[in-house]
Coordinates of C-alpha atoms in Angstrom, one line a residue:
M1 CA 24.9 -17.4 16.5
K2 CA 21.8 -19.4 17.4
F3 CA 18.3 -18.0 17.0
N4 CA 15.9 -18.1 19.8
K5 CA 12.3 -19.4 19.3
T6 CA 10.8 -15.9 19.6
S7 CA 13.1 -14.6 16.8
I8 CA 12.2 -17.5 14.5
K9 CA 8.5 -17.1 15.2
F10 CA 8.8 -13.4 14.2
L11 CA 10.8 -14.3 11.1
E12 CA 8.2 -16.8 10.0
N13 CA 5.3 -14.4 10.6
Y14 CA 7.1 -11.5 9.0
L15 CA 8.0 -13.4 5.8
N16 CA 4.5 -14.8 5.5
T17 CA 2.9 -11.3 5.7
S18 CA 2.5 -9.9 2.2
S19 CA 4.3 -6.6 1.8
P20 CA 4.4 -5.7 -1.9
T21 CA 6.1 -2.6 -3.1
G22 CA 3.9 0.4 -2.2
F23 CA 1.7 -1.7 0.1
E24 CA 4.2 -2.6 2.8
H25 CA 2.0 -1.6 5.7
N26 CA 1.1 -5.0 7.2
G27 CA 4.7 -6.2 7.2
Q28 CA 5.9 -2.9 8.7
K29 CA 3.4 -3.2 11.5
A30 CA 4.7 -6.6 12.4
W31 CA 8.3 -5.4 12.2
T32 CA 7.8 -2.3 14.4
E33 CA 5.9 -4.4 17.0
Y34 CA 8.9 -6.8 17.2
I35 CA 11.6 -4.1 17.6
K36 CA 9.6 -1.9 20.0
P37 CA 11.2 -3.4 23.2
Y38 CA 14.7 -2.9 21.8
V39 CA 14.6 0.8 20.9
D40 CA 13.8 4.1 22.5
K41 CA 11.5 5.4 19.8
I42 CA 9.8 4.3 16.6
E43 CA 9.0 6.6 13.7
V44 CA 7.2 6.0 10.4
D45 CA 7.3 8.4 7.4
N46 CA 4.4 9.3 5.0
Y47 CA 5.2 6.4 2.6
G48 CA 5.6 3.7 5.2
T49 CA 9.4 3.5 5.9
A50 CA 9.7 2.6 9.6
Y51 CA 12.7 3.1 11.9
G52 CA 13.5 2.4 15.5
I53 CA 15.9 4.8 17.2
I54 CA 18.3 4.2 20.0
N55 CA 19.6 7.4 21.6
P56 CA 17.3 9.7 19.6
E57 CA 18.9 12.9 21.1
A58 CA 22.4 12.1 19.9
E59 CA 23.8 14.5 17.3
F60 CA 25.9 11.8 15.4
K61 CA 23.6 9.4 13.6
V62 CA 24.3 5.9 12.2
V63 CA 21.8 4.0 10.1
I64 CA 21.6 0.3 9.7
E65 CA 19.1 -0.4 6.9
A66 CA 17.2 -3.0 4.9
H67 CA 14.2 -2.8 2.6
A68 CA 10.8 -4.2 3.4
D69 CA 9.1 -4.6 0.1
E70 CA 8.6 -7.7 -2.0
I71 CA 8.1 -8.0 -5.8
S72 CA 4.5 -8.5 -6.9
W73 CA 2.0 -7.9 -9.8
Y74 CA -0.7 -5.4 -10.6
V75 CA -4.0 -6.2 -12.2
N76 CA -3.6 -4.4 -15.5
Y77 CA -6.5 -5.7 -17.8
I78 CA -9.5 -7.9 -17.3
T79 CA -10.9 -9.6 -20.4
D80 CA -14.6 -9.9 -21.2
D81 CA -14.5 -13.6 -20.3
G82 CA -12.8 -13.0 -16.9
F83 CA -9.1 -13.6 -17.4
I84 CA -6.7 -11.2 -15.8
Y85 CA -3.5 -9.8 -17.4
V86 CA -0.8 -8.2 -15.2
I87 CA 2.1 -5.8 -15.1
R88 CA 5.1 -6.0 -12.9
N89 CA 5.5 -4.3 -9.5
G90 CA 9.3 -4.6 -9.2
G91 CA 11.3 -7.3 -10.9
S92 CA 8.7 -10.0 -11.0
D93 CA 9.8 -13.0 -13.1
Q94 CA 7.2 -14.0 -15.7
V95 CA 9.1 -17.3 -16.4
I96 CA 8.1 -18.8 -13.0
A97 CA 4.5 -17.6 -13.2
P98 CA 2.7 -20.4 -15.0
S99 CA 0.9 -22.8 -12.6
K100 CA 1.6 -20.6 -9.6
V101 CA -1.2 -20.0 -7.1
V102 CA -1.7 -16.3 -6.3
D103 CA -3.4 -14.0 -3.8
I104 CA -5.3 -11.1 -5.4
H105 CA -5.7 -8.3 -2.9
G106 CA -9.1 -7.1 -3.9
E107 CA -11.4 -4.5 -2.4
K108 CA -13.4 -7.2 -0.6
G109 CA -10.3 -9.1 0.7
V110 CA -7.9 -11.7 -0.7
V111 CA -9.2 -13.8 -3.7
K112 CA -7.4 -16.9 -4.8
G113 CA -6.3 -17.3 -8.4
V114 CA -3.9 -19.2 -10.6
F115 CA -1.6 -18.3 -13.4
G116 CA -2.9 -20.6 -16.1
W117 CA -0.9 -22.1 -19.0
P118 CA -2.0 -24.3 -21.9
A119 CA -1.5 -28.0 -21.4
I120 CA 1.6 -29.7 -22.9
H121 CA -0.7 -31.7 -25.2
T122 CA -2.0 -28.6 -26.9
R123 CA 1.5 -27.2 -27.5
A124 CA 2.7 -30.2 -29.6
N125 CA 2.7 -28.5 -33.0
Q126 CA 3.8 -25.0 -31.8
N127 CA 7.2 -23.5 -31.3
E128 CA 7.4 -24.0 -27.5
P129 CA 5.9 -20.7 -26.1
T130 CA 7.9 -18.7 -23.5
P131 CA 6.1 -17.0 -20.7
K132 CA 5.9 -13.3 -21.4
L133 CA 3.9 -10.4 -19.9
D134 CA 1.6 -10.5 -22.9
N135 CA 0.7 -14.2 -22.6
I136 CA 0.7 -15.0 -18.9
F137 CA -2.8 -14.6 -17.3
I138 CA -4.6 -15.3 -14.1
D139 CA -7.8 -17.3 -13.8
C140 CA -9.8 -16.7 -10.6
G141 CA -12.7 -18.9 -11.6
A142 CA -14.8 -16.1 -13.0
T143 CA -16.6 -16.4 -16.4
S144 CA -16.9 -12.7 -17.1
K145 CA -15.4 -9.3 -16.3
Q146 CA -18.4 -8.5 -14.2
E147 CA -17.9 -11.6 -12.1
V148 CA -14.3 -10.6 -11.5
E149 CA -15.3 -7.1 -10.4
D150 CA -18.1 -8.7 -8.2
L151 CA -15.3 -10.4 -6.4
G152 CA -13.7 -7.0 -5.6
I153 CA -11.0 -7.3 -8.2
F154 CA -10.3 -4.2 -10.3
V155 CA -7.4 -2.7 -12.3
G156 CA -4.7 -1.7 -9.8
C157 CA -5.3 -4.5 -7.3
M158 CA -2.1 -6.1 -6.0
I159 CA -1.2 -9.7 -6.6
T160 CA 1.3 -11.7 -4.5
Y161 CA 2.4 -15.3 -4.1
P162 CA 1.2 -17.1 -0.9
D163 CA 4.3 -19.4 -0.6
T164 CA 5.4 -19.6 3.1
F165 CA 8.5 -20.0 5.2
F166 CA 10.2 -23.3 5.9
E167 CA 13.6 -24.6 6.8
L168 CA 15.5 -26.9 4.5
N169 CA 17.9 -29.6 5.8
D170 CA 18.4 -27.6 8.9
R171 CA 20.8 -25.4 6.8
Y172 CA 18.6 -23.0 4.9
F173 CA 15.7 -20.6 5.4
V174 CA 13.4 -20.8 2.3
C175 CA 10.6 -18.4 1.4
R176 CA 9.5 -15.8 -1.1
A177 CA 10.5 -12.3 -0.1
L178 CA 13.7 -13.2 1.7
D179 CA 14.8 -10.4 -0.6
N180 CA 14.8 -8.4 1.6
R181 CA 12.7 -9.0 4.6
I182 CA 15.5 -11.2 5.9
G183 CA 17.4 -7.9 6.0
G184 CA 14.7 -6.4 8.2
F185 CA 15.0 -9.5 10.4
M186 CA 18.8 -9.1 10.7
I187 CA 18.8 -5.5 11.6
A188 CA 16.1 -6.1 14.2
E189 CA 18.2 -8.8 15.7
V190 CA 21.1 -6.4 15.9
A191 CA 18.9 -4.1 18.0
R192 CA 17.9 -7.1 20.2
L193 CA 21.5 -8.0 20.8
L194 CA 22.5 -4.4 21.7
Q195 CA 19.6 -4.3 24.2
E196 CA 20.1 -7.7 25.7
N197 CA 23.9 -7.2 26.0
K198 CA 23.3 -3.8 27.6
K199 CA 25.6 -2.0 25.1
K200 CA 25.7 1.8 25.3
L201 CA 26.4 3.4 21.9
P202 CA 28.0 6.9 21.7
F203 CA 25.7 7.9 18.8
G204 CA 22.1 7.6 17.7
L205 CA 21.4 4.4 16.0
Y206 CA 18.5 4.3 13.4
I207 CA 17.4 0.8 12.6
T208 CA 15.7 1.5 9.3
N209 CA 13.3 -0.6 7.2
S210 CA 12.7 1.2 3.9
V211 CA 9.9 0.9 1.4
Q212 CA 9.9 0.8 -2.4
E213 CA 13.5 -0.4 -3.0
E214 CA 12.3 -2.8 -5.8
V215 CA 11.1 0.0 -8.0
G216 CA 14.0 2.4 -7.6
L217 CA 15.4 2.8 -4.1
Y218 CA 12.7 5.4 -3.4
G219 CA 12.0 4.8 0.3
A220 CA 15.7 5.0 1.1
E221 CA 16.1 8.2 -0.8
M222 CA 13.2 9.7 1.2
I223 CA 14.4 8.5 4.6
A224 CA 18.0 9.5 4.0
D225 CA 16.9 13.1 3.6
T226 CA 14.7 12.8 6.7
I227 CA 17.3 11.2 9.1
K228 CA 20.4 12.9 7.6
P229 CA 22.8 10.2 8.9
N230 CA 26.5 10.5 9.3
I231 CA 27.1 6.9 8.4
A232 CA 24.9 4.2 6.8
I233 CA 25.4 0.4 6.8
V234 CA 23.0 -1.3 4.4
T235 CA 22.2 -5.0 4.2
D236 CA 20.6 -6.7 1.2
V237 CA 20.9 -10.0 -0.6
T238 CA 23.2 -10.9 -3.4
H239 CA 23.5 -13.9 -5.7
D240 CA 24.8 -17.3 -4.7
T241 CA 26.6 -17.9 -8.0
T242 CA 27.4 -21.6 -7.4
T243 CA 24.1 -23.0 -8.6
P244 CA 23.7 -24.1 -12.3
M245 CA 23.4 -21.7 -15.2
I246 CA 25.2 -18.7 -13.5
E247 CA 28.3 -17.3 -15.1
K248 CA 30.9 -16.4 -12.4
K249 CA 32.9 -14.3 -14.8
K250 CA 29.9 -12.0 -14.9
E251 CA 28.2 -12.4 -11.5
G252 CA 31.3 -13.0 -9.3
D253 CA 32.0 -15.9 -6.9
Q254 CA 29.7 -15.9 -3.8
K255 CA 28.3 -18.9 -2.0
C256 CA 25.7 -19.6 0.6
G257 CA 27.5 -20.7 3.8
N258 CA 30.7 -18.9 3.2
G259 CA 29.8 -15.8 5.1
P260 CA 28.5 -12.2 4.5
V261 CA 29.6 -10.5 1.3
V262 CA 31.3 -7.2 1.7
F263 CA 31.0 -5.1 -1.5
F264 CA 33.5 -2.9 -3.3
A265 CA 31.9 -0.1 -5.4
P266 CA 32.2 3.6 -6.0
S267 CA 29.3 4.3 -3.5
V268 CA 30.9 2.2 -0.8
H269 CA 33.0 4.3 1.5
H270 CA 36.5 2.9 2.0
T271 CA 36.8 3.8 5.7
I272 CA 33.5 2.1 6.6
R273 CA 34.2 -0.9 4.4
E274 CA 37.6 -1.4 5.9
L275 CA 36.2 -1.0 9.4
I276 CA 33.8 -3.9 8.6
I277 CA 36.5 -6.1 7.2
D278 CA 38.9 -5.4 10.1
T279 CA 36.1 -6.2 12.5
A280 CA 35.3 -9.4 10.8
K281 CA 39.0 -10.5 10.8
K282 CA 39.5 -9.7 14.5
K283 CA 36.2 -11.4 15.5
K284 CA 36.9 -14.3 13.2
I285 CA 33.6 -13.8 11.3
P286 CA 33.9 -15.4 7.8
F287 CA 33.2 -13.0 4.9
Q288 CA 33.4 -12.9 1.1
R289 CA 34.2 -10.0 -1.3
A290 CA 32.3 -8.8 -4.3
A291 CA 32.6 -5.8 -6.7
A292 CA 29.8 -3.8 -8.3
S293 CA 30.4 -1.6 -11.4
R294 CA 29.0 1.9 -11.3
A295 CA 26.3 1.2 -8.7
T296 CA 25.4 -1.5 -6.2
G297 CA 21.7 -1.5 -7.2
T298 CA 20.8 -1.4 -3.5
D299 CA 19.8 1.3 -1.0
T300 CA 23.5 1.8 -0.4
D301 CA 23.5 4.1 -3.5
A302 CA 20.6 6.1 -2.2
F303 CA 22.2 6.8 1.1
A304 CA 25.7 7.4 -0.3
H305 CA 24.4 10.0 -2.8
S306 CA 22.1 11.8 -0.3
N307 CA 22.8 14.9 1.8
G308 CA 26.0 15.8 0.0
G309 CA 27.4 12.3 0.4
V310 CA 26.9 10.0 3.3
P311 CA 29.7 7.4 4.0
S312 CA 27.9 4.1 3.3
A313 CA 28.8 0.4 3.1
L314 CA 27.0 -2.7 1.9
I315 CA 27.0 -6.1 3.7
S316 CA 25.1 -8.6 1.5
L317 CA 23.7 -12.0 2.3
P318 CA 24.2 -14.7 -0.4
L319 CA 20.9 -16.0 -1.7
R320 CA 19.9 -18.7 -4.2
Y321 CA 17.0 -18.2 -6.7
M322 CA 16.4 -14.5 -6.3
H323 CA 13.0 -13.2 -7.3
T324 CA 11.4 -16.7 -7.2
T325 CA 9.1 -18.1 -4.5
V326 CA 11.9 -20.5 -3.2
E327 CA 14.6 -18.0 -2.3
M328 CA 17.2 -19.7 0.0
V329 CA 19.7 -18.3 2.4
S330 CA 22.1 -20.1 4.8
K331 CA 21.1 -19.9 8.5
E332 CA 24.8 -19.6 9.4
D333 CA 25.2 -16.6 7.0
V334 CA 22.2 -14.9 8.5
G335 CA 23.8 -15.2 12.0
N336 CA 27.1 -13.9 10.7
V337 CA 25.6 -10.9 9.0
I338 CA 23.9 -10.0 12.3
Q339 CA 27.2 -10.5 14.1
I340 CA 29.3 -8.5 11.7
I341 CA 26.9 -5.5 11.9
Y342 CA 26.7 -5.7 15.7
E343 CA 30.5 -5.9 16.2
T344 CA 31.1 -3.1 13.6
L345 CA 28.7 -0.8 15.4
L346 CA 30.7 -1.3 18.6
K347 CA 33.8 0.1 16.8
I348 CA 32.2 3.3 15.4
K349 CA 33.1 6.6 17.2
P350 CA 31.5 10.0 16.4
D351 CA 35.0 11.6 16.1
M352 CA 36.3 9.1 13.5
N353 CA 37.8 10.7 10.4
L354 CA 35.6 10.0 7.4
K355 CA 37.5 11.9 4.8
Y356 CA 39.9 10.1 2.5
Y357 CA 42.6 12.9 2.7

């Protein structure tokens, strides 16, 4: 499918809006504003998970879900001479930190800083140091702890990367935080298609953008208990394993441009998964397969294990360079994830049998 200019403008604004785990509010405001015309009602829970509802009075409830948060850093320690040491907020990668520009979200507003690193000349007689949590540091141009605090920076302040959205070779979307605000974009586009195509669903649809996935699926756990859905279809990213230094025997064989990835895992419900696969085949939507041992590591697990067991499935988007500032996804794959969710929703009936036997 082709994206209209309004959709791409929203995607760019949404990705460029910092939404670190636990501080997703600004991104959620942008997301709810975008989906408002396409739903009957919008709700937000106490921790910031947002969801738009189509047919809010319906007894049978279906969730399509993504997570809104991005990885980041916390200010953890400020030295007497003004250097800042950090701890992770989510799976932040210390290896990519040196020489990166950062936004420090201080009490007086955003302050620029840089992850410093000793020059190559000064490392000549050392065993080459590896970036670690105890040796990466941020320099914000201050010369003392007092100067740092005068800038409004204190322990507990959030730190994000400012890298912004662009398109690469008219084939890829590139940005930090595609994991998983691209998911929020895709489920919002499903809502748009349903409204623009005047589709009437025989159930309540809950387009859900959860918080705090990166630290333990917590937003999904909370909202699953609130909504109590009958079915959940989750979308997140998974690894494109065709780039250098990835072992396919361990990570599987998924590639950007080859279609959405349908997961097989204990928490993935067979009936919902097979409905997705059957729909993809009938509508000639390309798809790939992947398997997850024990758990998917996504919000699928939180929904599946809630409320006595909610039939849940996972449709993933192949992504290159996860948890870096240059995450990449295929534009074609994004369109096909939207299409496969949209078409699957049109096949769901409230009276369908969800028991294995």
